[in-house]
PDB file of C-alpha atoms in Angstrom:
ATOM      1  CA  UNK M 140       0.000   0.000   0.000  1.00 81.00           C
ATOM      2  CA  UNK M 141       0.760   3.168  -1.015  1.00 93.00           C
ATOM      3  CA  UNK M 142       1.808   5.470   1.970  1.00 95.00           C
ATOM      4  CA  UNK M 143      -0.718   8.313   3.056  1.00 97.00           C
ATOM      5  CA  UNK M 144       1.068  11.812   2.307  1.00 98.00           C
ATOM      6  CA  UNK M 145      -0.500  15.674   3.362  1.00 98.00           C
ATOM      7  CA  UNK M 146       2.169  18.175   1.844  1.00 98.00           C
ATOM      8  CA  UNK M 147       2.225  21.388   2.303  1.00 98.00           C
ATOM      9  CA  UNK M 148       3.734  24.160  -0.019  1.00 98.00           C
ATOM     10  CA  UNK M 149       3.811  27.783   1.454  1.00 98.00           C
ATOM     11  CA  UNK M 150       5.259  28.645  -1.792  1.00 97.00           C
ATOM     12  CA  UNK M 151       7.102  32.696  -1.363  1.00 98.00           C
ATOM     13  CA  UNK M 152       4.756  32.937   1.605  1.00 98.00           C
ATOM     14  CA  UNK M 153       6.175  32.691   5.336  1.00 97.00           C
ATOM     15  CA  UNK M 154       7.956  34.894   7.909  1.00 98.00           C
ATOM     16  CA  UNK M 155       9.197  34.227  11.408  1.00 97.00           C
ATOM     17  CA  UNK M 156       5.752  34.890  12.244  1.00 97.00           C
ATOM     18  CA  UNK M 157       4.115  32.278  10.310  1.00 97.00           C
ATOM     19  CA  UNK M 158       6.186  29.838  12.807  1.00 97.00           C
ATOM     20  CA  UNK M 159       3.592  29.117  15.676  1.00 97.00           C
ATOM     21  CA  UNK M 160       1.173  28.141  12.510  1.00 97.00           C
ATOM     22  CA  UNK M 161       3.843  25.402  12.170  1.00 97.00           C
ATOM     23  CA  UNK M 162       3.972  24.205  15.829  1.00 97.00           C
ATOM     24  CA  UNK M 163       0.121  23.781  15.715  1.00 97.00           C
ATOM     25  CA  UNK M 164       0.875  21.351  12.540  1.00 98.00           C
ATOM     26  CA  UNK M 165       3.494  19.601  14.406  1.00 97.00           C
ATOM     27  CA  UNK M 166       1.367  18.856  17.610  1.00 96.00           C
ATOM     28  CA  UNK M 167      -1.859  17.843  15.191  1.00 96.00           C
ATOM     29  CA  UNK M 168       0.786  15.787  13.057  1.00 96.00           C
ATOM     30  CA  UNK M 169       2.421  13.898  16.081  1.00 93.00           C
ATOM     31  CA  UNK M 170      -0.861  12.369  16.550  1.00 89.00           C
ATOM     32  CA  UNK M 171      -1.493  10.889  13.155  1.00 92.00           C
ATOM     33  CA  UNK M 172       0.595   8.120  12.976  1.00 88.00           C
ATOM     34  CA  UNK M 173      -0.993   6.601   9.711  1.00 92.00           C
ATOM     35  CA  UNK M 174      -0.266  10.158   7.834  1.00 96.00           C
ATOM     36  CA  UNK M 175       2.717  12.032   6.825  1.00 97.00           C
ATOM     37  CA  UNK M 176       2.908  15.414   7.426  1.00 98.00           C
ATOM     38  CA  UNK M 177       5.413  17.426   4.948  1.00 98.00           C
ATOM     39  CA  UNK M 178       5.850  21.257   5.153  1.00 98.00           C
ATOM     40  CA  UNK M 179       7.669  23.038   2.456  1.00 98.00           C
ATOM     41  CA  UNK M 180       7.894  26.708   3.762  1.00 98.00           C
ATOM     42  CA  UNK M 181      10.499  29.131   1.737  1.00 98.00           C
ATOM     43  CA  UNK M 182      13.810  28.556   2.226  1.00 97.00           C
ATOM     44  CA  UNK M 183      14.683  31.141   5.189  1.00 98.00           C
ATOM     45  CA  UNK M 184      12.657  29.179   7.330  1.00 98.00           C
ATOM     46  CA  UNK M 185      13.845  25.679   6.669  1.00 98.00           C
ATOM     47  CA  UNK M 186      16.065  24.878   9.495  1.00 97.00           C
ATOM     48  CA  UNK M 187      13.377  26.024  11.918  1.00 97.00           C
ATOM     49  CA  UNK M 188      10.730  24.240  10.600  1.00 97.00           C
ATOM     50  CA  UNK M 189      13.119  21.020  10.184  1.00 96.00           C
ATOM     51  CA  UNK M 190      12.834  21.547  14.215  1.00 94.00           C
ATOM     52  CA  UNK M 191      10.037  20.066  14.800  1.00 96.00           C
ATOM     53  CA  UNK M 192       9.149  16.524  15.447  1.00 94.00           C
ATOM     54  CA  UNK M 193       5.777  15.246  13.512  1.00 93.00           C
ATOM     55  CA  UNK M 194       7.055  17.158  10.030  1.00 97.00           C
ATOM     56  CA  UNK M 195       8.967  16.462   7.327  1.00 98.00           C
ATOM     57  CA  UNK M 196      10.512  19.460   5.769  1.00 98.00           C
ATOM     58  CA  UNK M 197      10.920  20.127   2.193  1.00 98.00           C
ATOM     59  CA  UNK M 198      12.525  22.268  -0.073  1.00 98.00           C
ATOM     60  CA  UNK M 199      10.203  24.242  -2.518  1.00 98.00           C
ATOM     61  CA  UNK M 200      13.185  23.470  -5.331  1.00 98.00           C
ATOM     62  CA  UNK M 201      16.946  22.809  -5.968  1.00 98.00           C
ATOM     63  CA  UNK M 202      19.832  23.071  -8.656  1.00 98.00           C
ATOM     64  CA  UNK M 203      20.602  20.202 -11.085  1.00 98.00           C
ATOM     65  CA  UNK M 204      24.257  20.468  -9.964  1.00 98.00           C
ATOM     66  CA  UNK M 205      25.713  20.020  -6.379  1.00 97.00           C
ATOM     67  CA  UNK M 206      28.083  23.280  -6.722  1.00 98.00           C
ATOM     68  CA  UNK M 207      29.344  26.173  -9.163  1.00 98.00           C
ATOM     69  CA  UNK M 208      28.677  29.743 -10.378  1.00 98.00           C
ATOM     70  CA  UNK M 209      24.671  29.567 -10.106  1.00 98.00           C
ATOM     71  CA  UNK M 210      23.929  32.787  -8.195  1.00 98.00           C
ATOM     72  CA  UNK M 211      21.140  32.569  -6.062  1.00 96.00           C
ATOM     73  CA  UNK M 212      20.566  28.646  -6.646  1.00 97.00           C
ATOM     74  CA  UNK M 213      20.651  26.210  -3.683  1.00 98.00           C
ATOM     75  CA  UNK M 214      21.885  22.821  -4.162  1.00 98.00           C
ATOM     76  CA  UNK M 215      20.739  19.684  -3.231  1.00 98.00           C
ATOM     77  CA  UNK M 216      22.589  19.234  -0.497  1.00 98.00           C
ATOM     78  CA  UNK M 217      22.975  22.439   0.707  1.00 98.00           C
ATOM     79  CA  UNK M 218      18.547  21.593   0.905  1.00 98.00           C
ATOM     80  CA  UNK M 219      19.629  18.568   3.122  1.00 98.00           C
ATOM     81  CA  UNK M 220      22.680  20.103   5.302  1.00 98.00           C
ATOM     82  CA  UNK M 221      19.587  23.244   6.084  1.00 98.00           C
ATOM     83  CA  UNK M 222      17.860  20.159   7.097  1.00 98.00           C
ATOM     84  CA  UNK M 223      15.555  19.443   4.237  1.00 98.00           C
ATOM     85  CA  UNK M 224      14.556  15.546   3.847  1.00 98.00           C
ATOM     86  CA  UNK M 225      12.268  16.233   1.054  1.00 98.00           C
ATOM     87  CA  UNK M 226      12.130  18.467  -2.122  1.00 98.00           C
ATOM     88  CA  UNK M 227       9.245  19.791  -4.555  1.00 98.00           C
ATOM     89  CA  UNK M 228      10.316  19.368  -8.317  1.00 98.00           C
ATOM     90  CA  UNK M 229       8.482  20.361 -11.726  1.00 98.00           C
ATOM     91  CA  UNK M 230       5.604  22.463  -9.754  1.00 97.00           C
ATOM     92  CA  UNK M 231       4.031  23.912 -12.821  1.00 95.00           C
ATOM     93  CA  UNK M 232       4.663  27.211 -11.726  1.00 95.00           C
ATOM     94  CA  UNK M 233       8.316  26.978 -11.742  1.00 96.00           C
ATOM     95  CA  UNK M 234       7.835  25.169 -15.325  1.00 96.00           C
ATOM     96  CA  UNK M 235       5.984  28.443 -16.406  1.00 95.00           C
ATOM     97  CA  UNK M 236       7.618  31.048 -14.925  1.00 96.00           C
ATOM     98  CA  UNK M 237      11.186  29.585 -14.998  1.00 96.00           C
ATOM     99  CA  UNK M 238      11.042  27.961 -18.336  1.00 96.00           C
ATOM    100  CA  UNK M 239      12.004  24.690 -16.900  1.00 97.00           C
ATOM    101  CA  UNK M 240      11.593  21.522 -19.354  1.00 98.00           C
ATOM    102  CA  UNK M 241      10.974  17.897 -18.433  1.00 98.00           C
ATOM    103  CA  UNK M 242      14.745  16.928 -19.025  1.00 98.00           C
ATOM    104  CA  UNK M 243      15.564  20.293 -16.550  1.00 98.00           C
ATOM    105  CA  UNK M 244      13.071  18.842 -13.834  1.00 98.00           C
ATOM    106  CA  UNK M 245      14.589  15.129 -14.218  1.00 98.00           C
ATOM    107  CA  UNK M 246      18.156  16.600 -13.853  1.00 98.00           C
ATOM    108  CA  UNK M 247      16.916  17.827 -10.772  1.00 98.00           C
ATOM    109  CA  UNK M 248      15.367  14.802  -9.361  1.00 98.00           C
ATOM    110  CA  UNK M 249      18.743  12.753  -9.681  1.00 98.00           C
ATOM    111  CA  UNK M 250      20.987  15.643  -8.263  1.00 98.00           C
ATOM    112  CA  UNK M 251      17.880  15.127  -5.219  1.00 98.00           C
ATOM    113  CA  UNK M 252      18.437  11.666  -4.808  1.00 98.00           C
ATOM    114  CA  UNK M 253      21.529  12.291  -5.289  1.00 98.00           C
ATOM    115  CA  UNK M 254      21.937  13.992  -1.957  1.00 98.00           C
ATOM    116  CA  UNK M 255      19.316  11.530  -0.029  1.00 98.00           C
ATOM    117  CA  UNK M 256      16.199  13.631  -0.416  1.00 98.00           C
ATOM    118  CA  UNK M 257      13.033  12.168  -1.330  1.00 98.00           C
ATOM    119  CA  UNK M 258      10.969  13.992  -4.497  1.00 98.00           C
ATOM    120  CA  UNK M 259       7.769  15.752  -4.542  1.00 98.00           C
ATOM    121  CA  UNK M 260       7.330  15.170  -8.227  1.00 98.00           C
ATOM    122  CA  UNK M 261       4.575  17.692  -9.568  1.00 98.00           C
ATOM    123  CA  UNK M 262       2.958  17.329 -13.440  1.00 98.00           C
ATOM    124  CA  UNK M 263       0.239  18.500 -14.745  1.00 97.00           C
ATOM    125  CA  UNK M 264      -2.209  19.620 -17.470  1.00 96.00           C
ATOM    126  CA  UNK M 265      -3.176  23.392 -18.417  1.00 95.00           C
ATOM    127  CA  UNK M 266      -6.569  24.502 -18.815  1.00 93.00           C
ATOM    128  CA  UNK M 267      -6.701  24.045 -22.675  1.00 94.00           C
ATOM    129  CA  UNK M 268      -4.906  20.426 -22.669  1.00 96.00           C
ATOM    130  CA  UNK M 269      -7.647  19.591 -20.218  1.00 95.00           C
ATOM    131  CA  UNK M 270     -10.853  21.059 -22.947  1.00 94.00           C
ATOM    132  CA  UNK M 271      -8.968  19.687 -25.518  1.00 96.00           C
ATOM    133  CA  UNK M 272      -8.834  15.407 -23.712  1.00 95.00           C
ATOM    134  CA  UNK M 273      -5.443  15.493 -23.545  1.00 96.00           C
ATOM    135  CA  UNK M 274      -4.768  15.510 -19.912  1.00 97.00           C
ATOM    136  CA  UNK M 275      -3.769  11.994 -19.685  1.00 97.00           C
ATOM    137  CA  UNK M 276      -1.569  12.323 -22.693  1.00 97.00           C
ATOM    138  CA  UNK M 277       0.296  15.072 -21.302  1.00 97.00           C
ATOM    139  CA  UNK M 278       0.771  13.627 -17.899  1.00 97.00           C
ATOM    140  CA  UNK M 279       2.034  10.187 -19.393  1.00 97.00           C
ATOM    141  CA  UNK M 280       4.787  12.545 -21.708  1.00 97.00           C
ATOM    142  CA  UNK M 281       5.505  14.842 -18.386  1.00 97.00           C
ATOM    143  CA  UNK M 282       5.929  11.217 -16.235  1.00 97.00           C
ATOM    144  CA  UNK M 283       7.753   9.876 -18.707  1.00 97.00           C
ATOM    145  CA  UNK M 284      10.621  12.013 -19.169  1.00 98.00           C
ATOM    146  CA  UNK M 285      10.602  13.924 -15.873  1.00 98.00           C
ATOM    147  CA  UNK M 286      11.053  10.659 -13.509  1.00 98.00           C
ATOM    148  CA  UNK M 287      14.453   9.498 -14.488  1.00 98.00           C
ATOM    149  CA  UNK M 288      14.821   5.700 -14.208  1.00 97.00           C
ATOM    150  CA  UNK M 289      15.401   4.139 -10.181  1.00 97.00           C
ATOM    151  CA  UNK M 290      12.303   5.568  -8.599  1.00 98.00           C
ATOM    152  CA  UNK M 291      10.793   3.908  -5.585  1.00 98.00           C
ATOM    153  CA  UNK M 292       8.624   5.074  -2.437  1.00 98.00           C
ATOM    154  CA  UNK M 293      11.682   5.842  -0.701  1.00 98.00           C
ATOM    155  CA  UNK M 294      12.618   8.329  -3.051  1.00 98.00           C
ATOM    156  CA  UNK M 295       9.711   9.479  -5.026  1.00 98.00           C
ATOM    157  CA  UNK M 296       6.120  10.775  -4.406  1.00 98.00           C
ATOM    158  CA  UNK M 297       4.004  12.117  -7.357  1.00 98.00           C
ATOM    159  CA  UNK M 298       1.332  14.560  -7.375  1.00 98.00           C
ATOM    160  CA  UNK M 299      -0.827  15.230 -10.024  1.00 97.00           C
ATOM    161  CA  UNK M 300      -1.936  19.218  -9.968  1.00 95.00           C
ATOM    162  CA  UNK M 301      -3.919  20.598 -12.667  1.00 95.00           C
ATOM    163  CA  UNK M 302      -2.590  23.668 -13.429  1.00 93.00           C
ATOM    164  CA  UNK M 303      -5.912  25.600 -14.336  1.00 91.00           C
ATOM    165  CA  UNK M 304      -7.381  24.577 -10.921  1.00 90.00           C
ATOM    166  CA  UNK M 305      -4.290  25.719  -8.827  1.00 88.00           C
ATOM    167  CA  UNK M 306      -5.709  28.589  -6.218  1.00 85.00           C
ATOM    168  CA  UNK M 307      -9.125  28.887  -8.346  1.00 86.00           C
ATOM    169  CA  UNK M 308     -11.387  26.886  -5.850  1.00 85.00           C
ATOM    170  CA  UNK M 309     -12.462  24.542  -9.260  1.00 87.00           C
ATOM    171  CA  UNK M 310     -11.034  21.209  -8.949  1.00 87.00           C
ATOM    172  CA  UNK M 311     -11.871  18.016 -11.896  1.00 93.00           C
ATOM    173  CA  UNK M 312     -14.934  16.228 -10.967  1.00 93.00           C
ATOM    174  CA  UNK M 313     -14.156  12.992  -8.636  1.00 95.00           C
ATOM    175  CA  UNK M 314     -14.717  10.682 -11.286  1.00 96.00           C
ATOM    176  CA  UNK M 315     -11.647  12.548 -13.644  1.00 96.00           C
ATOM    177  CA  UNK M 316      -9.146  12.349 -10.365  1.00 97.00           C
ATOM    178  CA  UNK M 317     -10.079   9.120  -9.703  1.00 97.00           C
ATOM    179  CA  UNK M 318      -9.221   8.166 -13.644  1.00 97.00           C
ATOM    180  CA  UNK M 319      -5.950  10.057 -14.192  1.00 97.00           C
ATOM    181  CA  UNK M 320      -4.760   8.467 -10.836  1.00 98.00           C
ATOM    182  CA  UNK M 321      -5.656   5.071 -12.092  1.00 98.00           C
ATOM    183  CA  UNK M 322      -3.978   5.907 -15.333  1.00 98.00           C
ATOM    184  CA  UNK M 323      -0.418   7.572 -13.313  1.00 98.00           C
ATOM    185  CA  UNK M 324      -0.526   4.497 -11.333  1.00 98.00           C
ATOM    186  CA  UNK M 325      -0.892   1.972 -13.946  1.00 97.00           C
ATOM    187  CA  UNK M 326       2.191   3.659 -15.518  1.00 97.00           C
ATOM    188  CA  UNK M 327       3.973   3.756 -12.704  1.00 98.00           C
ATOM    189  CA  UNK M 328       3.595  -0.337 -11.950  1.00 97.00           C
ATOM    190  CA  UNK M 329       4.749  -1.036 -15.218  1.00 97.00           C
ATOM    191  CA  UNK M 330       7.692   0.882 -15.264  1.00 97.00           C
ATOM    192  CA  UNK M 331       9.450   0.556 -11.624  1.00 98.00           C
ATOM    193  CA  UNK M 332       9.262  -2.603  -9.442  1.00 97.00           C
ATOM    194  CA  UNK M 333       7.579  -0.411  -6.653  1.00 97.00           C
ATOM    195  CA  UNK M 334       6.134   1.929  -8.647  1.00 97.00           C
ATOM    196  CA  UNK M 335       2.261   0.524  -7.782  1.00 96.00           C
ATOM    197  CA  UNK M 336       3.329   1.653  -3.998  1.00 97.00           C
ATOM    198  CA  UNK M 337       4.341   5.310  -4.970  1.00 98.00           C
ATOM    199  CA  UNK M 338       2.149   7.945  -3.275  1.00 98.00           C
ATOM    200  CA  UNK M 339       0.261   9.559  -5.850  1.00 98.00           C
ATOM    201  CA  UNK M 340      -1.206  13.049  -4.574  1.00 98.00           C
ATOM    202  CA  UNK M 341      -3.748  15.333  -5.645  1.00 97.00           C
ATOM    203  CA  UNK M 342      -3.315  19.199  -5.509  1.00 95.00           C
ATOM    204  CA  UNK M 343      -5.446  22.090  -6.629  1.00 91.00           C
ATOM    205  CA  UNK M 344      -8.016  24.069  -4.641  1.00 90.00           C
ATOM    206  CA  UNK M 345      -8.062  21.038  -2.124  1.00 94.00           C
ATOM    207  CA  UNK M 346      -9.902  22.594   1.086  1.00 94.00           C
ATOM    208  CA  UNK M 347     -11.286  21.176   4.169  1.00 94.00           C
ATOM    209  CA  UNK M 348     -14.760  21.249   2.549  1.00 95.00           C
ATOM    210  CA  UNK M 349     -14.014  19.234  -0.282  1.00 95.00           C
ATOM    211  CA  UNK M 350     -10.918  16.615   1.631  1.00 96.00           C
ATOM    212  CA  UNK M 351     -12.880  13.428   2.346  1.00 96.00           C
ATOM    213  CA  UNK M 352     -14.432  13.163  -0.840  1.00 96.00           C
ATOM    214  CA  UNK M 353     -11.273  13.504  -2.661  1.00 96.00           C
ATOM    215  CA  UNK M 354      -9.465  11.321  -0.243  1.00 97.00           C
ATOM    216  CA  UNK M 355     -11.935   8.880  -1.046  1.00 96.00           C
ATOM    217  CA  UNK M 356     -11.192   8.569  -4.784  1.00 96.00           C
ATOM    218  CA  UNK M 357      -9.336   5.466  -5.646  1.00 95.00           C
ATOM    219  CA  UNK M 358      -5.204   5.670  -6.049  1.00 97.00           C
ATOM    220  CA  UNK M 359      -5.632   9.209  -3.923  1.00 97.00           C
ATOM    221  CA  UNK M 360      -2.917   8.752  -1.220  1.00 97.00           C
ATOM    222  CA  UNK M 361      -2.994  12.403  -0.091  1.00 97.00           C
ATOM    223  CA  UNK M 362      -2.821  15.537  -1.373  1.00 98.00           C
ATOM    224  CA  UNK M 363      -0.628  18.645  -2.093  1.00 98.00           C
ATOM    225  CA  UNK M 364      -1.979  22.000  -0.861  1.00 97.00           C
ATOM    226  CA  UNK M 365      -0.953  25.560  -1.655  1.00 95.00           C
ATOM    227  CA  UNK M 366      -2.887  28.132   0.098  1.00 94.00           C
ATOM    228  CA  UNK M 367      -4.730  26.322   2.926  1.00 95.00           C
ATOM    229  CA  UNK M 368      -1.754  24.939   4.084  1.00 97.00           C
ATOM    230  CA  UNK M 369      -0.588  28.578   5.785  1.00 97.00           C
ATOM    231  CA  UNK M 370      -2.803  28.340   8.495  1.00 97.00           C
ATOM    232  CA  UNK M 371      -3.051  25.286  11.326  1.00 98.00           C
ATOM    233  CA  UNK M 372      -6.892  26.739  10.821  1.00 97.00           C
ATOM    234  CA  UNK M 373      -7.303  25.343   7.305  1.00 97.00           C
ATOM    235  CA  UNK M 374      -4.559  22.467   7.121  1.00 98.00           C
ATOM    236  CA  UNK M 375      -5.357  20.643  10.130  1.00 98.00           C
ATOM    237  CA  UNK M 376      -8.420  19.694   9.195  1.00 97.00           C
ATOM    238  CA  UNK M 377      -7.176  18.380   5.644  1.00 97.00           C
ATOM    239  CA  UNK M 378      -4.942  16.239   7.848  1.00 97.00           C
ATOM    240  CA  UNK M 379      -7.602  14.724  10.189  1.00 96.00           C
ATOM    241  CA  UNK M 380      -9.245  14.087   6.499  1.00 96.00           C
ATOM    242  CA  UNK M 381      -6.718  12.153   5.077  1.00 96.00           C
ATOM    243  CA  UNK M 382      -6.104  10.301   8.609  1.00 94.00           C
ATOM    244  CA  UNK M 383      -9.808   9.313   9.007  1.00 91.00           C
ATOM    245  CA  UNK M 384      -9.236   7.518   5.744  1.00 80.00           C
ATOM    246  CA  UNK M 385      -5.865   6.068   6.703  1.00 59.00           C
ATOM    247  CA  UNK M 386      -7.301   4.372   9.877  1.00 47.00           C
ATOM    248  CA  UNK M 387      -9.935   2.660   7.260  1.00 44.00           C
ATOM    249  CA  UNK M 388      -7.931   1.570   4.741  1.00 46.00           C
TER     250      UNK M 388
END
């Protein structure tokens, strides 16, 4: 069985204040045993955050290569000496706004693995792929040449986020997330020897209101969530979600 995953990705949100919002995770987190609890705040809180028991902390991104003239980039394991175990790769918006390509984002992956940290693997479909049918077609091309060859559930999670539904409060109807996660995990057991136990998550617009039913969707083993994860207010309940269907799988 795929393991149960809640990530959370502040994104550039997040200053020392935002910290108690992360102790309130940590002591709702402690308590789920059958759920993981990742928190990928910006990078000037990382260390702090990696403080507390109950989390995982992620990086929001890293540098194909592990040192050289790259102003402003953070390596992989400079990530895992600040006390990252996880990183976020290929999040659509980096693809857009940073021009990064599949073969960038699979660079990326191995330097991660490279330096021991698990990958938060993020594809996805734009608004027009998805009117035009072609969302399955562009995940399987994304999966394809993104995940480099050696993944497993100790080193890779994958979460499918539609792009047009990211911070829109519209997600696909249950009965598309249930089919592309059948489809990603089909792919994924034929390719790797564990791939049929890699977490597959959902993200986009995922809120306490709509959790459960989304958790209940077949091949849904948590999700990834933008905006609602800031608050303790708004994640924690997403959490308790996901754990409710963890205790009954």
């Amino acid at each position: 069985m795929a393991a149960r995953i809640i990530a959370g990705n502040w994104k550039m949100n997040g200053l020392a204040a935002a910290l108690p919002e992360v102790a309130w995770i940590a002591d709702a987190a402690r308590d789920m045993t059958c759920v993981e609890t990742v928190i990928a705040p910006p990078v000037t809180l990382l260390p702090r955050v990696a403080g507390h028991a109950g989390i995982t902390p992620a990086a929001q991104d890293c540098h194909a290569a592990d040192a050289g003239a790259h102003t402003g980039d953070l390596s992989a394991p400079m990530l895992a000496e600040a006390g990252a175990r996880a990183v976020i790769l290929g999040h659509s918006e980096r693809r857009a706004n940073h021009a990064e390509s599949d073969v960038q984002v699979a660079g990326k992956v191995r330097a991660a693995w490279g330096a021991g940290l698990r990958t938060i693997l993020c594809i996805g479909e734009t608004e027009a792929q998805y009117r035009g049918g072609r969302t399955v077609e562009v995940l399987a091309r994304q999966l394809a040449a993104s995940l480099p060859e050696g993944a497993t559930p100790a080193n890779t999670i994958v979460a499918y986020e539609p792009v047009w539904a990211i911070g829109t409060g519209i997600t696909p109807r249950e009965d598309e997330i249930e089919r592309v996660h059948r489809a990603l995990r089909d792919r994924l057991a034929s390719r790797f020897a564990q791939g049929g136990e890699i977490s597959l998550l959902y993200g986009g617009s995922v809120s306490a209101e709509n959790a459960a039913s989304i958790f209940a969707l077949q091949n849904v083993d948590g999700a990834l969530v933008g905006g609602a994860s800031l608050t303790a207010g708004k994640f924690v309940p997403i959490m308790n979600a996901l754990a409710e269907k963890g205790a009954y799988a």
